[in-house]
Short mmCIF file of C-alpha atoms in Angstrom, two decimals:
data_model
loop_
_atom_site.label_atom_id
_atom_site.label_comp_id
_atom_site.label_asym_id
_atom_site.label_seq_id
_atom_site.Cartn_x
_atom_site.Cartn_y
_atom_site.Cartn_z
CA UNK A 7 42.33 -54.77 0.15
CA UNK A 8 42.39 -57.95 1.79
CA UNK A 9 39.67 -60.69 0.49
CA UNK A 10 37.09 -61.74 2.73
CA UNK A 11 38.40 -65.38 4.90
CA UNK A 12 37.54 -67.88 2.83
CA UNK A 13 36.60 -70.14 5.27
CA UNK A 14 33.60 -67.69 6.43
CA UNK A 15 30.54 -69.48 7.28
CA UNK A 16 27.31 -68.87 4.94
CA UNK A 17 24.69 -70.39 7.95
CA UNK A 18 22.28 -67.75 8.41
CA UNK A 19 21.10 -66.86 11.84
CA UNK A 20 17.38 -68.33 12.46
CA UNK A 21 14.42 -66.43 12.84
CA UNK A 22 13.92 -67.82 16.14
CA UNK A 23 17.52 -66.97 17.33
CA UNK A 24 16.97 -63.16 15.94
CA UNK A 25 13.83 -63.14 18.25
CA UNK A 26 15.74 -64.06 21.44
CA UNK A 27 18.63 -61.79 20.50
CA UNK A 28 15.97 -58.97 20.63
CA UNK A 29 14.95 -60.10 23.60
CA UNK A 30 18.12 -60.07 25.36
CA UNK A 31 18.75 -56.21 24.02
CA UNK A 32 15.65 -54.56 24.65
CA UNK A 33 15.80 -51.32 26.66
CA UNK A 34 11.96 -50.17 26.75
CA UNK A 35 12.35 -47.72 29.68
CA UNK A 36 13.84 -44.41 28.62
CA UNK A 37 15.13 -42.55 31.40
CA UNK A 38 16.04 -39.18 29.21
CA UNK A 39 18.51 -36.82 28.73
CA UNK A 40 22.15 -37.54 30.37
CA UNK A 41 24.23 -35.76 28.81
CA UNK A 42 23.12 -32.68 27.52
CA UNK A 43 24.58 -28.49 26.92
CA UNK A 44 22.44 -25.94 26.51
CA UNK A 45 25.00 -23.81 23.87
CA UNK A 46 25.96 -27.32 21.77
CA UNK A 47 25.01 -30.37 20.56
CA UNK A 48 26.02 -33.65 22.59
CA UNK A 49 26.26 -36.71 20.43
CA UNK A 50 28.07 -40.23 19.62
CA UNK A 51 28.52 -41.70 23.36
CA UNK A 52 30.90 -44.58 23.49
CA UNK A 53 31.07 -46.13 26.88
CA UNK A 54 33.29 -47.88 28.93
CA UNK A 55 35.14 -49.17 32.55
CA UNK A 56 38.46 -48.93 33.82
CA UNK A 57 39.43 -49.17 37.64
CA UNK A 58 35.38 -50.03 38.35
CA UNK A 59 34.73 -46.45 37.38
CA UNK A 60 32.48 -45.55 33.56
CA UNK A 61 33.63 -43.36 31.12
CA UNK A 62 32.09 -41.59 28.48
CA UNK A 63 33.56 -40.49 25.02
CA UNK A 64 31.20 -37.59 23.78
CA UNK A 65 31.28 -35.59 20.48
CA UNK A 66 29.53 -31.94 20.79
CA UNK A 67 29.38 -29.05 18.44
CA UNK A 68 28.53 -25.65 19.05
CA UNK A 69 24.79 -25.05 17.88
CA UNK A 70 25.93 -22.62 15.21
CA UNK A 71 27.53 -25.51 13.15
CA UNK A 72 28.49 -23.32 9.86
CA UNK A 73 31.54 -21.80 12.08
CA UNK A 74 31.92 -24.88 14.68
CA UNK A 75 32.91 -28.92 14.44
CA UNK A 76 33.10 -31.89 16.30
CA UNK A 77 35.32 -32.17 19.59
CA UNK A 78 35.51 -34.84 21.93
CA UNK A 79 35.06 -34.76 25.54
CA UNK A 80 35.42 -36.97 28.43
CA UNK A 81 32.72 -37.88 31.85
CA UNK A 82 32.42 -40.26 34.86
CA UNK A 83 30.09 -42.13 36.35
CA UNK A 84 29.66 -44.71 39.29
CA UNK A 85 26.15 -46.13 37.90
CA UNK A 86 25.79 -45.56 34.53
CA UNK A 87 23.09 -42.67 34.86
CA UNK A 88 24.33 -40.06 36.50
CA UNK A 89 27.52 -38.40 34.56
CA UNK A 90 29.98 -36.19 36.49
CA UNK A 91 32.02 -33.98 32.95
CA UNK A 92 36.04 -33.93 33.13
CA UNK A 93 36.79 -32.21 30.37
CA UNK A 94 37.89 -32.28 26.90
CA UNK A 95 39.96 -34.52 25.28
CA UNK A 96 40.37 -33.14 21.48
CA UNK A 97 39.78 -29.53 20.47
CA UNK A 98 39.70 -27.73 17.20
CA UNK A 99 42.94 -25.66 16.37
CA UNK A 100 44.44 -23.73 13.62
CA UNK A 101 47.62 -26.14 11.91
CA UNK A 102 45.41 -26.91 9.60
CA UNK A 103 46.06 -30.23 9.51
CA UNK A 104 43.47 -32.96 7.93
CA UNK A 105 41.90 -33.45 11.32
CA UNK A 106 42.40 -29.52 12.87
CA UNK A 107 39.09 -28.76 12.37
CA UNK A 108 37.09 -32.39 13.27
CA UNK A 109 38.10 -34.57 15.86
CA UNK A 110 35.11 -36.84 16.95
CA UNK A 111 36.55 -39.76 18.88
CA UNK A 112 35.09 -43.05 20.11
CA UNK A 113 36.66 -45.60 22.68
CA UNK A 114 38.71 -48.83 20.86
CA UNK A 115 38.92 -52.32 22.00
CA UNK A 116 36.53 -52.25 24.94
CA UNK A 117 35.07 -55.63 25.46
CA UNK A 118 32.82 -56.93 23.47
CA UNK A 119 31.01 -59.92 25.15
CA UNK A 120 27.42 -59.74 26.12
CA UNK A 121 27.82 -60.52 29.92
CA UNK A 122 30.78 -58.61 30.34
CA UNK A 123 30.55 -55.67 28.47
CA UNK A 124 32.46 -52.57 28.94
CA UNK A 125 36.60 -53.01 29.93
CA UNK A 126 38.73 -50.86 28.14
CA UNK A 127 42.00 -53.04 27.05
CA UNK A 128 45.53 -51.95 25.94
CA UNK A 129 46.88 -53.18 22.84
CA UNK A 130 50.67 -53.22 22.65
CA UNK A 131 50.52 -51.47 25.51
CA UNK A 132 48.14 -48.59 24.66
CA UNK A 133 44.66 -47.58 24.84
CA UNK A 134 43.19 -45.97 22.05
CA UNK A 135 40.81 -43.42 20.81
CA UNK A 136 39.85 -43.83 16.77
CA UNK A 137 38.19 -40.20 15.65
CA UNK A 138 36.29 -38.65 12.78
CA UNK A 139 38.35 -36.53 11.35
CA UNK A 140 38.43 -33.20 9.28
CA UNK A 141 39.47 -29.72 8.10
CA UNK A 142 36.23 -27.95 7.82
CA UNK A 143 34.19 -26.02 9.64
CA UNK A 144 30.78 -27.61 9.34
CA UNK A 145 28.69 -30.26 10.62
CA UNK A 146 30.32 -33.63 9.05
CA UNK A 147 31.75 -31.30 5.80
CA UNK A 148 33.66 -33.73 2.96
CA UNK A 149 35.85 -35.41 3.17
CA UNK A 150 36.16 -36.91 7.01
CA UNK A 151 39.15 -39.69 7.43
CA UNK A 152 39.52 -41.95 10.27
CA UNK A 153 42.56 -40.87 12.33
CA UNK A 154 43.63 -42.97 15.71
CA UNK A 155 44.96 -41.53 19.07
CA UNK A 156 46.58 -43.63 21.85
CA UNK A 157 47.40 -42.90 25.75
CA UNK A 158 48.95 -44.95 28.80
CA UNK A 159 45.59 -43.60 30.37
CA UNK A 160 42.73 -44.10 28.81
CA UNK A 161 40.78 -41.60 31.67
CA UNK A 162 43.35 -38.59 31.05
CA UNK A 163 41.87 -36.30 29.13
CA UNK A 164 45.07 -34.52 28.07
CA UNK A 165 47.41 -38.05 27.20
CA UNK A 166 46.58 -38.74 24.14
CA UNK A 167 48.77 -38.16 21.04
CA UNK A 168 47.30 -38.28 17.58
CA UNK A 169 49.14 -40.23 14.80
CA UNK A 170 50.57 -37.92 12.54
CA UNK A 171 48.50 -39.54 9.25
CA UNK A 172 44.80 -40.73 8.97
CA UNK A 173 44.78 -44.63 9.44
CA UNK A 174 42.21 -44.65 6.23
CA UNK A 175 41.18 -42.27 3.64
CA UNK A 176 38.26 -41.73 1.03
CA UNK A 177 41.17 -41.44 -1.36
CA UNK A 178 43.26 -44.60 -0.65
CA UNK A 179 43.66 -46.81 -3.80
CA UNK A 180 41.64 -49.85 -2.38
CA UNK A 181 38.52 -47.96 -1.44
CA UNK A 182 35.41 -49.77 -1.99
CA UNK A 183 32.21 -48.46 -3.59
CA UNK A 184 30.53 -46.30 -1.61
CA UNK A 185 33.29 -45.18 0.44
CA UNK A 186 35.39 -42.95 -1.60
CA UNK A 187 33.99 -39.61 -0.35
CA UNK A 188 34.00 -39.65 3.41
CA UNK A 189 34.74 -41.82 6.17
CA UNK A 190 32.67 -41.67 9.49
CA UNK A 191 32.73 -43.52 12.71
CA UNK A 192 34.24 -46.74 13.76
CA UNK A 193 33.64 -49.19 16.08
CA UNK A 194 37.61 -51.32 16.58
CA UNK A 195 37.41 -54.34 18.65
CA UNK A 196 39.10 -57.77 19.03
CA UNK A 197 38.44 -61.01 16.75
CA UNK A 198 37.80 -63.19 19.49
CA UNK A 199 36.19 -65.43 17.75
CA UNK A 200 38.70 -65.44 15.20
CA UNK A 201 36.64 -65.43 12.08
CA UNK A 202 38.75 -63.13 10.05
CA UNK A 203 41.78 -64.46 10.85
CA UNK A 204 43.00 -61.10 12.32
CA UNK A 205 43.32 -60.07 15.71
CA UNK A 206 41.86 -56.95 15.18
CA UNK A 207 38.73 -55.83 13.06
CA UNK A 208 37.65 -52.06 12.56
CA UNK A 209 33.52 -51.73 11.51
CA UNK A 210 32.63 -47.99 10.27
CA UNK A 211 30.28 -46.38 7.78
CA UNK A 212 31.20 -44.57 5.41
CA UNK A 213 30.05 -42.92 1.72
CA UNK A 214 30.36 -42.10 -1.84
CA UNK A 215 29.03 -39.66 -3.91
CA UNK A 216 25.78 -40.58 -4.22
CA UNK A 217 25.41 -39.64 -0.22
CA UNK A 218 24.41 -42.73 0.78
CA UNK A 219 25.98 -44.67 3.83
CA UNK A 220 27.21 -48.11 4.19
CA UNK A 221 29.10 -50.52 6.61
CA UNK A 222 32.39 -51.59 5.66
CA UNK A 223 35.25 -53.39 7.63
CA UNK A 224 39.00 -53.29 7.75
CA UNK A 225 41.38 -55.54 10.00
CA UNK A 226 44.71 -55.26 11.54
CA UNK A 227 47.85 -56.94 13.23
CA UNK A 228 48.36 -54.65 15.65
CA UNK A 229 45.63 -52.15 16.05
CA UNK A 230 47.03 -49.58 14.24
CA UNK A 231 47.83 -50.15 10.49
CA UNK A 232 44.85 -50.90 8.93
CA UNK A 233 43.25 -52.48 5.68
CA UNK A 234 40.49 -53.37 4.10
CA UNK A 235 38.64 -56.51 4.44
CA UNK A 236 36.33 -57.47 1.68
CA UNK A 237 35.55 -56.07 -1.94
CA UNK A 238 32.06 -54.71 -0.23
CA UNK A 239 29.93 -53.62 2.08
CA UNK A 240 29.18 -55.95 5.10
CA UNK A 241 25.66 -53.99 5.78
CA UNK A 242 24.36 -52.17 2.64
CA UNK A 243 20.20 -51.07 2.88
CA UNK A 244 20.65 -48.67 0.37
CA UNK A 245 21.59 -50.32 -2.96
CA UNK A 246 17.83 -51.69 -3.67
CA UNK A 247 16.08 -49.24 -1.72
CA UNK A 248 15.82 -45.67 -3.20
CA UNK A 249 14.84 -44.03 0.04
CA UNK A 250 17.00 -45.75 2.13
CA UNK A 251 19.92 -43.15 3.17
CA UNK A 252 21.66 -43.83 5.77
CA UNK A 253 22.97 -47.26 7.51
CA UNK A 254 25.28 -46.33 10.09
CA UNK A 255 27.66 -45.88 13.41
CA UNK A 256 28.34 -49.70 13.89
CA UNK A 257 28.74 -50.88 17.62
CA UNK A 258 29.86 -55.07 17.75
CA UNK A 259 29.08 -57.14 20.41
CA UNK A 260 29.68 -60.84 20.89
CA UNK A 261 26.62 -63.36 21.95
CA UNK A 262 27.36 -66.27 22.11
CA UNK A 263 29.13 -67.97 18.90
CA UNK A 264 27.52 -64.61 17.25
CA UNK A 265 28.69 -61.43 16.28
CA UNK A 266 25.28 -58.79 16.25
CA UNK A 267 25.88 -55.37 15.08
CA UNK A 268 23.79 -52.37 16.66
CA UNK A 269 23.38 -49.81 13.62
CA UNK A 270 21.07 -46.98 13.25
CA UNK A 271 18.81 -46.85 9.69
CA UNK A 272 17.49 -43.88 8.29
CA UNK A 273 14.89 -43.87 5.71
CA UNK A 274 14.20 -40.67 3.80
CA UNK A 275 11.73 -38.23 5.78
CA UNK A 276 11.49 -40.40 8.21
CA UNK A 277 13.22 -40.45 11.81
CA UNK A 278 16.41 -42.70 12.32
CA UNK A 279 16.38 -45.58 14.63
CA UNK A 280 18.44 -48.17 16.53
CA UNK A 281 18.04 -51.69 15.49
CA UNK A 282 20.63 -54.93 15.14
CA UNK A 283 21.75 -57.85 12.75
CA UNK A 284 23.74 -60.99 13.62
CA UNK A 285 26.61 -63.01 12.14
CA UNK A 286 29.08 -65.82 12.50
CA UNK A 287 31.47 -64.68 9.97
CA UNK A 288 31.72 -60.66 10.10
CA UNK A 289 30.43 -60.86 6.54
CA UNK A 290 27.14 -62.21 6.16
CA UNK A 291 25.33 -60.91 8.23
CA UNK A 292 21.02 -61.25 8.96
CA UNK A 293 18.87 -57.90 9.16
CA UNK A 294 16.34 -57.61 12.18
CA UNK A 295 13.29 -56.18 10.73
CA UNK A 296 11.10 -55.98 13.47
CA UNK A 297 10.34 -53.73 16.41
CA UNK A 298 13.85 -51.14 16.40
CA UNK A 299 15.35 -51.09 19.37
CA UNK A 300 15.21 -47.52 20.03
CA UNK A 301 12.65 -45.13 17.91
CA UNK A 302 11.66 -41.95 18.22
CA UNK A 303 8.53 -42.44 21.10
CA UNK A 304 8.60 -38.66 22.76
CA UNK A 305 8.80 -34.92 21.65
CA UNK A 306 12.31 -34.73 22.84
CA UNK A 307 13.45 -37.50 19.94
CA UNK A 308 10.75 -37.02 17.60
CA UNK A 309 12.91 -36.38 14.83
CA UNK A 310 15.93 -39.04 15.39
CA UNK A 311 16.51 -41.75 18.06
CA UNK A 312 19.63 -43.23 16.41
CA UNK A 313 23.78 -43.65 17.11
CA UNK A 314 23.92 -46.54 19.40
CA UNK A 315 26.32 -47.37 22.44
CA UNK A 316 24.78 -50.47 24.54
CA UNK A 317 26.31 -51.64 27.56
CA UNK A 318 25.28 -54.55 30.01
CA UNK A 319 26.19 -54.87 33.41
CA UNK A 320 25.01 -56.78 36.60
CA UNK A 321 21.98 -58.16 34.30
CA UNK A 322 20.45 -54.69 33.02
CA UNK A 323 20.89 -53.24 29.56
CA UNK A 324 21.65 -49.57 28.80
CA UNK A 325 21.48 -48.50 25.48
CA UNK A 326 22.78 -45.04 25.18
CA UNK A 327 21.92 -43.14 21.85
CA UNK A 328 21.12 -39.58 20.30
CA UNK A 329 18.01 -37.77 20.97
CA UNK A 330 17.38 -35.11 18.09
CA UNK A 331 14.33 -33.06 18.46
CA UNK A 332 12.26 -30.42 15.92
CA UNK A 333 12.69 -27.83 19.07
CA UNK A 334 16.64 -28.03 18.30
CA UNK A 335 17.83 -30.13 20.94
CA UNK A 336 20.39 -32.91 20.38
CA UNK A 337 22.07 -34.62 23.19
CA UNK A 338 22.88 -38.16 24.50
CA UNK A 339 20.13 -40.11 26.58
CA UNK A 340 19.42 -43.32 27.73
CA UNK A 341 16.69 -46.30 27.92
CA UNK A 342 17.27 -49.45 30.24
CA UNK A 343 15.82 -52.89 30.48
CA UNK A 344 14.32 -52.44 32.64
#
């Protein structure tokens, strides 16, 4: 475990900056369904450009979870709305390996700044896919470990080769409290503002066994060894609140001389939402508690409206996210700024 930078800055962000942040990532018009399968569950978009075309990451699971699991799939699109599928990119198999059975991927080191959100970048070289990982039938059975996956071709569904070990594990000997049980998605992107002093940061959520979820970071030199950064939890909701269960599936953007985090919160028996927090450091970081950004509104997300993926492009926001409803539908939509 590596300690937190010492030279982190303690300056909170202001009130009145975490009221124009909101402003700037509002999406009140929700357009609906984008992605959705009538036999599974669509879930956990992570979006991104390459060659002026948009890609989608995608998890689904077959509605039947008990004998199903996560796989990842791959779609286009020209405008952000309308999503053409290619195909998938990780299936399920039989080796039963740590990750045979789970393989939930999101896209790695696609560009983080605010008003020019969305390229895909090689890192030595290669583009890379980090996954949720696992060797149990189920939906998200203990233990999950992060495994990472890297292509020439970021847009080939069948390029990608899967390191042979999990990058992190609930078991390795510098786990943190509340992460020892299972790990769950990560968000990797570059330190541009250099406030670690590592190139390369990894945010994810992850828990221990009291079932409670918690954002944690690791960093790396090269994008694929990885360690942890800190002796905590950068985003923890859970610790002082007994009904709080769930802070989760991290996406980092860069404003300004800011870092804000989209998360989704989940408060016992009550639907999960999309809101933000803000930082200069990657460790102290200042909770937006007002209006989410995307909440359950309509009887098609009236039980969740959480698991962010915002992009912004030519001046309009999209914030992509997971509709759940009680009629058993789950499946990726969309709101916009406008």
């Amino acid at each position: 475990m590596i300690p937190f930078n010492k030279g982190c800055s303690h300056a909170s962000i202001s009130q009145v900056e975490m009221e124009a942040l909101y402003e700037r990532l509002k999406t009140p018009n929700k357009l609906g369904p984008v992605m959705e399968w009538p036999e599974h569950f669509t879930d956990s978009p992570s979006v991104f450009c390459k060659d002026g075309v948009w890609y989608m990451y995608f998890v689904a699971i077959a509605k039947d979870v008990n004998v199903s699991g996560y796989e990842t799939h791959l779609a286009k699109s020209t405008d952000l709305v309308n999503w053409d599928y290619i195909g998938p990119i990780f299936r399920r198999n039989d080796l039963n390996r740590w990750d045979s059975k789970q393989v939930a991927g999101y896209a790695a080191f696609t560009e983080t700044d605010f008003e020019n959100m969305g390229e895909i970048y090689p890192v030595n070289g290669n583009y890379y896919i980090a996954y949720l990982a696992g060797n149990s039938d189920g939906y998200e059975p203990d233990p999950l470990y992060m495994g990472l996956a890297r292509s020439t071709d970021p847009t080939d569904p069948n390029g990608f080769d899967r390191l042979p070990d999990p990058i992190l594990a609930p078991e390795d000997a510098d786990g943190r409290f509340g992460e020892t049980k299972t790990l769950y998605k990560s968000c990797m992107f570059a330190d541009t503002l250099g406030v670690t002093g590592y190139p390369y940061v990894n945010a994810y959520n992850a828990k221990d066994w009291d079932d409670r979820e918690r954002i944690y970071l690791a960093v790396s030199q090269d994008g694929e060894h990885w360690e942890r950064y800190g002796d905590r939890a950068i985003i923890d909701r859970m610790t002082n609140d007994p009904t709080g269960i769930i802070t989760g599936d991290p996406q980092i953007l860069r404003v300004d001389d800011m870092y804000v985090m989209l998360y989704f919160h989940y408060v016992q028996n009550k639907p999960a939402y999309n809101t933000f927090a803000a930082s200069r450091d990657l460790v102290n970081w200042t909770l937006w508690e007002g209006k989410p950004l995307v909440e359950s509104e309509f009887p098609w997300e009236d039980k969740h409206a959480h698991k962010t993926w915002f992009i912004r492009h030519n001046g309009k926001n999209y914030h992509f996210y997971c509709a759940v409803s009680s009629e058993n539908r789950r499946f990726i939509a969309l709101a916009t700024s406008d």
